[in-house]
XYZ file of C-alpha atoms in Angstrom:
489
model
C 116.528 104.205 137.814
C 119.710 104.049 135.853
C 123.134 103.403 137.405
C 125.692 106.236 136.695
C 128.679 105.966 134.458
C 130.322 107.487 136.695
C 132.595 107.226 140.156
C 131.654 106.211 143.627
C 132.835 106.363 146.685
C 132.729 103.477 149.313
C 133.356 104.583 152.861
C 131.817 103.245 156.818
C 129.225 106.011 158.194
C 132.433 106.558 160.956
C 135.388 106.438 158.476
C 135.533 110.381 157.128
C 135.226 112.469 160.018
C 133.031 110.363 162.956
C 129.289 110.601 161.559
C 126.792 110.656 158.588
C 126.372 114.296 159.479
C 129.886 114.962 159.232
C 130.150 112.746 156.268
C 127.628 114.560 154.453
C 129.497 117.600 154.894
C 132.913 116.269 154.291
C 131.219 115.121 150.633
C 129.699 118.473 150.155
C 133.382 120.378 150.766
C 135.258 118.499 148.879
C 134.016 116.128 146.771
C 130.701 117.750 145.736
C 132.504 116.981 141.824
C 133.905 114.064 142.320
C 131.824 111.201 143.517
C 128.550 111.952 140.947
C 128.046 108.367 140.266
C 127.092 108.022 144.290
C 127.952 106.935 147.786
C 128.249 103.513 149.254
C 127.330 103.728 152.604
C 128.804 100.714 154.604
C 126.101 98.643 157.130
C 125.038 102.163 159.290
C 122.401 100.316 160.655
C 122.577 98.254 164.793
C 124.622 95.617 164.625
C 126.284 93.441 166.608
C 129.446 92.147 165.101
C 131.750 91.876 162.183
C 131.821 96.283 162.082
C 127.872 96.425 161.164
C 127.745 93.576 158.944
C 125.695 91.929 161.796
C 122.613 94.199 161.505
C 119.583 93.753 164.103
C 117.648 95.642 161.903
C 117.449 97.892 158.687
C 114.475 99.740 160.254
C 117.136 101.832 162.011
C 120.336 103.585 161.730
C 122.666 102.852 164.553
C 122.220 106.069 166.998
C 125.945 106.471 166.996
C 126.415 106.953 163.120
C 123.040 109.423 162.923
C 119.567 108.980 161.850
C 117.446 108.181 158.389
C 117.190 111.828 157.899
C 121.152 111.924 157.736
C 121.033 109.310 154.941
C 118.061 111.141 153.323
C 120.371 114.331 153.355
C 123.312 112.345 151.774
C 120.829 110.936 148.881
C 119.987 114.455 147.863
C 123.247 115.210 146.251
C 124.653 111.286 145.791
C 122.888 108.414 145.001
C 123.116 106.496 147.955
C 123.978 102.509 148.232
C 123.674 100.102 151.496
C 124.115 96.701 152.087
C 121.518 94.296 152.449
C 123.093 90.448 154.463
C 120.185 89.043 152.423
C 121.483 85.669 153.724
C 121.264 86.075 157.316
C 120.273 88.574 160.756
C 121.668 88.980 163.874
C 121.269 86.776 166.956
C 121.014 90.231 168.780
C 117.749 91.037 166.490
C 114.351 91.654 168.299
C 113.007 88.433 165.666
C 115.395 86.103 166.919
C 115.396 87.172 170.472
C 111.555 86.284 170.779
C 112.349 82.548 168.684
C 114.984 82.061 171.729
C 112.642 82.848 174.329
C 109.428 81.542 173.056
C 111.089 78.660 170.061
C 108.510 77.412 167.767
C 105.293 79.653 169.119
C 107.321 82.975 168.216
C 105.337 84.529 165.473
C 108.871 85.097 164.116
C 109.747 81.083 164.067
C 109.356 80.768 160.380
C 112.063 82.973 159.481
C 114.563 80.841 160.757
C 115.942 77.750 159.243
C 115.567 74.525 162.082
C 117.444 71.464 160.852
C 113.567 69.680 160.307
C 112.879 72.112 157.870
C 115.727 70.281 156.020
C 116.136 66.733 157.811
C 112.572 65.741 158.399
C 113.453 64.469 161.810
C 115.711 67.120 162.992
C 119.089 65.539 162.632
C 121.750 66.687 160.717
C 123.261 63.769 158.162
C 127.149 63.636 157.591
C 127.172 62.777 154.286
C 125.206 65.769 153.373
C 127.253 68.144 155.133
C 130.375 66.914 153.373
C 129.315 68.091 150.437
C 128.712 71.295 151.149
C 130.856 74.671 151.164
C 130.753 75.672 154.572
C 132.105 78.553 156.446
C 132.122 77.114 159.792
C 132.822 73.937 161.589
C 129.351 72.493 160.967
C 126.367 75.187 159.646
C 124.258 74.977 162.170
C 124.052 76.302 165.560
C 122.424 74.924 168.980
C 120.291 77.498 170.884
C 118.341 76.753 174.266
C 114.448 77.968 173.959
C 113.961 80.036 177.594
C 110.590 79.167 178.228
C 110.062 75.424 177.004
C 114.195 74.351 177.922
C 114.528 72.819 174.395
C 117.267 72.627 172.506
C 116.899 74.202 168.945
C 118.964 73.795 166.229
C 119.056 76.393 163.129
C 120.851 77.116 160.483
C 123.989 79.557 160.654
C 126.035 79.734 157.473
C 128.816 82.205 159.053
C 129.969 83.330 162.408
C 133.397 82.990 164.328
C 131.489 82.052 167.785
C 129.526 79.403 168.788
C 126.437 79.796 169.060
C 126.791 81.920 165.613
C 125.809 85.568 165.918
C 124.665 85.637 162.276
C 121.868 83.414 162.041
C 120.252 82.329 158.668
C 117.043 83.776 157.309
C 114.620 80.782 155.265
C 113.772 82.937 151.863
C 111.054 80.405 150.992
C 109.432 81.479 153.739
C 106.388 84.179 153.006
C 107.593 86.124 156.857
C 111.046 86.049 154.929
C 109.645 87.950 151.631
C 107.688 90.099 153.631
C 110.584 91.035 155.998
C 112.666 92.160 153.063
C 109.240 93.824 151.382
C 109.820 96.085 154.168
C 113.540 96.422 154.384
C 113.399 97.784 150.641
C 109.997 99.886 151.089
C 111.954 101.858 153.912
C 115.158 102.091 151.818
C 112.877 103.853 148.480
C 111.043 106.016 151.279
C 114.784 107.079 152.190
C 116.482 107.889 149.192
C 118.144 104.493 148.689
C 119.236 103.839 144.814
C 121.129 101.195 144.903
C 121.193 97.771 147.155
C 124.088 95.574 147.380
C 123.054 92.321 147.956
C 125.331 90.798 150.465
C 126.417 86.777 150.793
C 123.690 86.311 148.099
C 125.174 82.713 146.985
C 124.174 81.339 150.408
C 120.666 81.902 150.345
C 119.295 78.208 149.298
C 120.006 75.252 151.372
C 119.085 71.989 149.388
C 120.160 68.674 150.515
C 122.517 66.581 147.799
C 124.200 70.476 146.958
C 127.025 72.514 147.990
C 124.397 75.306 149.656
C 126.146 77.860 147.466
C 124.216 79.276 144.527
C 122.172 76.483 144.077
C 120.639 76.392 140.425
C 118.088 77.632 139.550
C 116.306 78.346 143.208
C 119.318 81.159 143.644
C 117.639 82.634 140.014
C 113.587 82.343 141.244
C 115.303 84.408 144.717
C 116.901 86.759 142.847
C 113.890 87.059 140.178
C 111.696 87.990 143.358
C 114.036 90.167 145.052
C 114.278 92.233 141.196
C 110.836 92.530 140.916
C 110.258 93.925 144.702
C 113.220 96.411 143.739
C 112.357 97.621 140.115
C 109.027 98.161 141.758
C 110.199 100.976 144.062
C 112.982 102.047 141.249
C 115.827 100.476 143.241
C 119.174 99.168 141.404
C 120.862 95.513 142.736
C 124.249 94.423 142.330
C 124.642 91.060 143.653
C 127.620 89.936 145.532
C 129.645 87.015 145.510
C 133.196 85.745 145.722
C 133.460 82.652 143.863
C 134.440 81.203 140.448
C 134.895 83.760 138.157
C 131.981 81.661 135.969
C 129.334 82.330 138.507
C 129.982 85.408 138.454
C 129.293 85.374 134.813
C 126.105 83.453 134.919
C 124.684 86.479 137.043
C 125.807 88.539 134.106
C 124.287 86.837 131.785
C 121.202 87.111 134.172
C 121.252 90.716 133.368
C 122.516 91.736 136.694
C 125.562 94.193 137.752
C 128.373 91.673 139.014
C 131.461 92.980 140.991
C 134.716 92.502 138.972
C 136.622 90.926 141.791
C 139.316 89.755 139.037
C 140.730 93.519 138.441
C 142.174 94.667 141.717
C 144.757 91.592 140.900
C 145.582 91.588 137.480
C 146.014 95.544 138.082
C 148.324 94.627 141.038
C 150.073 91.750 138.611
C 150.871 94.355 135.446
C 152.054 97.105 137.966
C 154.826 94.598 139.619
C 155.839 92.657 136.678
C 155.540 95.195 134.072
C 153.470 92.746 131.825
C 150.631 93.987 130.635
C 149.335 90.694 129.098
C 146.900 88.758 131.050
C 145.150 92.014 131.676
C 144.824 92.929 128.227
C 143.220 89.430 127.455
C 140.818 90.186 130.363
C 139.567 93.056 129.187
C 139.100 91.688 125.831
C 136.675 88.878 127.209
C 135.072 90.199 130.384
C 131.359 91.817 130.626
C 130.778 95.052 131.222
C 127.769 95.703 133.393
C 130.052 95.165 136.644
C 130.949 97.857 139.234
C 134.961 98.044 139.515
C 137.317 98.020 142.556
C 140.887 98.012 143.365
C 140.838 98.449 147.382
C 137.687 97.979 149.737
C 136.631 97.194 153.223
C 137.975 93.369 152.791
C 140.997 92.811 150.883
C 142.593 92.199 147.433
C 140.473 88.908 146.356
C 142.694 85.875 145.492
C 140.970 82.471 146.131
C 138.448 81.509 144.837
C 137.547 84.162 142.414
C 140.832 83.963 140.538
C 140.919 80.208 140.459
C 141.963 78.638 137.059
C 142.886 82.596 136.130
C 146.791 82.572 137.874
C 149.783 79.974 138.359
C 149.676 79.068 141.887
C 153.702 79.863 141.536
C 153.110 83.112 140.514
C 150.667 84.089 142.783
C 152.902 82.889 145.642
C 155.343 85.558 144.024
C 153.076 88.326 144.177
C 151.692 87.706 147.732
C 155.407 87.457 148.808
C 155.994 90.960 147.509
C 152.995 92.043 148.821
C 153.932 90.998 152.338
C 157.571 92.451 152.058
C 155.522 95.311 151.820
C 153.605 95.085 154.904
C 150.315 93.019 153.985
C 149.034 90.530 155.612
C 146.369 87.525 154.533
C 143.052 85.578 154.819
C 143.619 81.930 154.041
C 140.633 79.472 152.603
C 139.458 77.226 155.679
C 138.653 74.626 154.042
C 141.273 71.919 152.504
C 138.908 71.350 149.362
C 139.018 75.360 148.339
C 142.916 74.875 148.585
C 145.138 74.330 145.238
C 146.865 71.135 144.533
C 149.850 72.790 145.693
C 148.944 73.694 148.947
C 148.351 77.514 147.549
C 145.224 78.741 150.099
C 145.260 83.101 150.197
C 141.948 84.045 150.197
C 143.049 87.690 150.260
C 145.714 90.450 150.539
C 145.089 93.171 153.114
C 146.923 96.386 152.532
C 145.935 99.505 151.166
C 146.518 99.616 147.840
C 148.826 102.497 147.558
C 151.165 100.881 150.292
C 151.195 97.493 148.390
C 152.182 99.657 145.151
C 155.058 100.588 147.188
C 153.860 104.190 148.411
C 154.826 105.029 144.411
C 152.438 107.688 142.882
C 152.658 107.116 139.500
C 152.237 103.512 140.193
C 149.425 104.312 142.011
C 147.757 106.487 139.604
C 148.186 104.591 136.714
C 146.188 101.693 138.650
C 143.524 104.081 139.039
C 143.820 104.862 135.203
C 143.376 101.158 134.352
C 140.263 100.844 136.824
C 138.813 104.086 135.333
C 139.365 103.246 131.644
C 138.039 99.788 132.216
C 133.977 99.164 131.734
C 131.836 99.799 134.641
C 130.940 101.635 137.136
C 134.106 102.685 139.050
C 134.247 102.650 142.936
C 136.973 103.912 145.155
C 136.970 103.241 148.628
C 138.007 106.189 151.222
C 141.552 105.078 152.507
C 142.512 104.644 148.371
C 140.493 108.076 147.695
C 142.850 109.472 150.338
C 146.115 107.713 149.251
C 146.040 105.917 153.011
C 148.905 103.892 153.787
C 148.430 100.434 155.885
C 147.261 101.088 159.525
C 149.671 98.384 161.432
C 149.067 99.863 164.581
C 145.306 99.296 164.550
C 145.877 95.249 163.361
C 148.504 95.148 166.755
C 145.788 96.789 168.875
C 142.345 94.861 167.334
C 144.085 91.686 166.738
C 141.782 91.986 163.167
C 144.084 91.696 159.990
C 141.442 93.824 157.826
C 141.996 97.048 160.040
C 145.059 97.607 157.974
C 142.702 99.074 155.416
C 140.186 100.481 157.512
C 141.751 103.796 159.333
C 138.964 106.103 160.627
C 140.001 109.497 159.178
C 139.883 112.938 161.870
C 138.163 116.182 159.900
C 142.387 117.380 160.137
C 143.852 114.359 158.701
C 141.229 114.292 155.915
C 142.271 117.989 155.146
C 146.005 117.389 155.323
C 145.469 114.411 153.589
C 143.626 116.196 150.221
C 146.604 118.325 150.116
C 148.935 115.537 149.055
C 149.638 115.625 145.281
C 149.527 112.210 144.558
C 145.554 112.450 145.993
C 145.086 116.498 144.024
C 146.356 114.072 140.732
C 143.715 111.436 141.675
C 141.080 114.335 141.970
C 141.610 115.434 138.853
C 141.750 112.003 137.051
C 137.960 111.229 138.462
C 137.013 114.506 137.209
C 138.063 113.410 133.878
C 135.903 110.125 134.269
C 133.368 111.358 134.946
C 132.765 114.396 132.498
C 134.233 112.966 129.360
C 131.537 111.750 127.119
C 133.444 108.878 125.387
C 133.378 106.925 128.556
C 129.748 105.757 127.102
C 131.124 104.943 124.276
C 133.089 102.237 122.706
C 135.628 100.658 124.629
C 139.032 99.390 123.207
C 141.865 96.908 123.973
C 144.679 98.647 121.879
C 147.748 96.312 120.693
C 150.521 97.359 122.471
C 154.062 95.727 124.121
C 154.049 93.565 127.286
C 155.600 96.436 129.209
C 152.600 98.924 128.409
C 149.087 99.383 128.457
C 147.269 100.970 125.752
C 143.189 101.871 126.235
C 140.604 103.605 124.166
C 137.047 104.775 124.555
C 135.077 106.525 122.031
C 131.891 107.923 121.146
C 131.091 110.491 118.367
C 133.429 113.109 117.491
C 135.035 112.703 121.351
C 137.743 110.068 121.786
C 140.306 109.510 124.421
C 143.226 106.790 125.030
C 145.414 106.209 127.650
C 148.520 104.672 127.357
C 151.186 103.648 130.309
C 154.675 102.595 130.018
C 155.157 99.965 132.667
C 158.626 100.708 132.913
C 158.218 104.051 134.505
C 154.524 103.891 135.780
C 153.691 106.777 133.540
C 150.570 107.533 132.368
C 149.495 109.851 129.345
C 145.655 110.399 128.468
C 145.250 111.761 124.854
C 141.931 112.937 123.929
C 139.904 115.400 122.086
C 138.794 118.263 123.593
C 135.213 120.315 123.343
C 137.227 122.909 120.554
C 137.934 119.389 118.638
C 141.401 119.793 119.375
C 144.094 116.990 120.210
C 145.285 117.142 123.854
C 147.660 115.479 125.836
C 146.886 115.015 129.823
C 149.730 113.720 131.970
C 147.757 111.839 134.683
């Protein structure tokens, strides 16, 4: 199964109209031409935290949302793509329920990670700890067994509570690799294409490391999970938010990375009118990734753009960005900081309200992100030109519902009516039927204060150029009569 060169959509089962039923039909209406390359479906499945990425299961689709036959129905017409938290399950989960009750004579105790599967005698050392990139206090958490009144100690990479309600899965173990055997079989049998892997880098715990993509146990776990995946003609793409050279080293792997580098340098060149650092970029950067500019998180700063920005510039951007009603996720940790004290992890907005609500500003973003190599994804608020949701972070107390607006059947038709979303309509129809786009791609020499792209591919060509001063964009190509054309995006 091939990935298509062309756009996605990524959207909660909730977010466009309440349910996957309505979803469905909200895709059919309107966007029947417009999201060919597929639909990322965020977590549908129970969960119990974190808005479904705490799944108890992937057996099931959360009642609420709909049932496997509503995904099944979605997959005829769009390739469909979930999330798999490859690292970890809920507390909540019917597996780690029985461990708490019964501990070590659950027939589900192996898929957990107790500290003497790491310390032989149970105890957690300091010194090992230190040197690794945690995401919590300490990663562990201390659960009391029900029927035996022991205390048990396991492994929990993430969580905000304590006890952690995201408790780590051991992938050495064989329960583990038959667990996810299972997961995938029932995603093929229901017309999943593609699997994001979620929190992937966390997956091997070895003493003496950082427990974050250890080398090369992180490449014998992904070389399993490929071969369970190609066997049922499922797609991966990997994720992880790190160094922009790991990253690359999944690349070179032969695996679909995100390009978690774009959404800023597209920001950067938009508000400075300097088109430079994202010119080199796309000169140098591979191009088997899936591309974003807005999702269900927020614009990625630390760590993937470390050693790619001047702290002092950055601090300028984020500024801006705030002025215009964002607001951030800081690194925990003083190590992940810069020298200068610089620690966003990442700016939450929508995208069109950091752009300043401007719609050619807007649209040439989504230009760049289209002309650039990969698969393009737009997430529903962007797809809908949604502007930041303030309310909902004063009522949840969560910074990341600024970008996550549930959208009524009404305000999803009033908001396709807007021009600024009719012009974005048009510019993924454009993606996704012109043939150059499998092409050759080009980095065109052109002054700081524009942007000048070309793909090409037989007797079809097209190049879009933007002048930064005026967030214009102009698409020239060649059209099926062979004839020059201009298209004002």
């Amino acid at each position: 199964m091939a990935v298509k060169n062309q756009v996605q959509l990524i959207t909660y089962p909730d977010s466009l109209g309440g349910n996957l039923k309505t979803l469905n039909n909200v895709l059919l209406k309107y966007f029947s031409d417009i999201f060919k390359g597929g639909v990322h479906i965020l977590p549908p499945f129970p969960s119990s935290g974190d808005r479904g990425f705490a799944p108890l299961t992937y057996l099931e689709i959360e009642p609420e949302f709909g049932t496997w036959e509503d995904i099944k129905a979605i997959g005829e017409n769009f390739d469909v793509l979930v999330d798999l938290m490859v690292n970890h399950i809920s507390q909540k989960s019917k597996y780690f329920q029985d461990f708490l009750l019964k501990g070590r004579k659950s027939e589900y105790a192996d898929l957990f990670i107790t500290l003497d599967k790491l310390w032989k005698d149970g105890k957690p050392v300091k010194e090992d700890i230190d040197k690794m990139f945690l995401r919590r206090q300490v990663p562990y958490s201390a659960f009391t067994i029900k029927e035996t009144g022991e205390e048990e100690k396991v492994w929990t990479t993430f969580g905000k509570t304590d006890p952690s309600e995201q408790i780590d899965l051991d992938v050495k173990s064989e329960k583990v690799k038959q667990l996810l055997t299972d997961f995938f079989i029932n995603f093929s049998k229901n017309n999943v294409k593609i699997v994001r892997l979620d929190a992937v880098g966390y997956v091997i715990k070895k003493l003496g490391t950082s427990c974050f993509f250890v080398e090369p146990e992180i490449y014998e776990f992904l070389d399993f999970i490929k071969g369970l995946a190609d066997s049922l003609g499922i797609e991966l793409l990997p994720e992880v938010h790190s160094h922009y050279t790991i990253q690359y080293k999944l690349a070179e792997h032969g695996f679909f990375i995100y390009d978690f580098i774009l959404p800023y340098r597209v920001l950067d060149t938009l508000i400075n009118k300097n088109s430079q650092e994202l010119c080199k970029y796309l000169k140098n950067r591979p191009s088997k990734q899936f591309t974003m500019l807005d999702c269900h998180d927020g614009i990625p700063v630390k760590p993937d753009m470390d050693d790619l920005i001047d702290t002092k510039e950055a601090r300028k951007l984020v500024d801006i960005a705030l002025e215009r009603g964002s607001n951030l996720s800081l690194i925990v940790s003083d190590e992940h900081k810069a020298p200068d004290g610089f620690d966003v992890h990442q700016i939450r907005c929508t995208y069109y309200s950091v752009l300043n609500k401007d719609d050619d500003a807007y649209l040439a973003a989504r230009a760049i992100q289209f002309f650039t190599p990969g698969i393009p994804q737009v997430y529903y608020v962007g797809l809908l030109a949604g502007e930041n949701d303030i309310e909902a972070v004063e009522r949840t107390g969560e910074g990341r519902e600024i970008n996550r607006h549930n959208f009524t059947l009404e305000e999803i038709e009033q908001s396709i009516k807007k021009p600024v979303v009719q012009r974005l309509l048009e510019l993924i129809r454009f993606r996704n039927e012109y043939p150059a786009f499998n092409g050759e791609f080009k980095v065109l020499d052109c002054a700081k204060d524009e942007v000048s792209l070309s793909w090409e591919k037989e007797d079809k060509k097209c190049t879009l150029f933007i002048d930064l001063k005026t967030n214009k964009s102009v698409i020239n190509y060649i059209d099926n009569n062979g004839k020059e054309t201009e298209y004002l995006v």
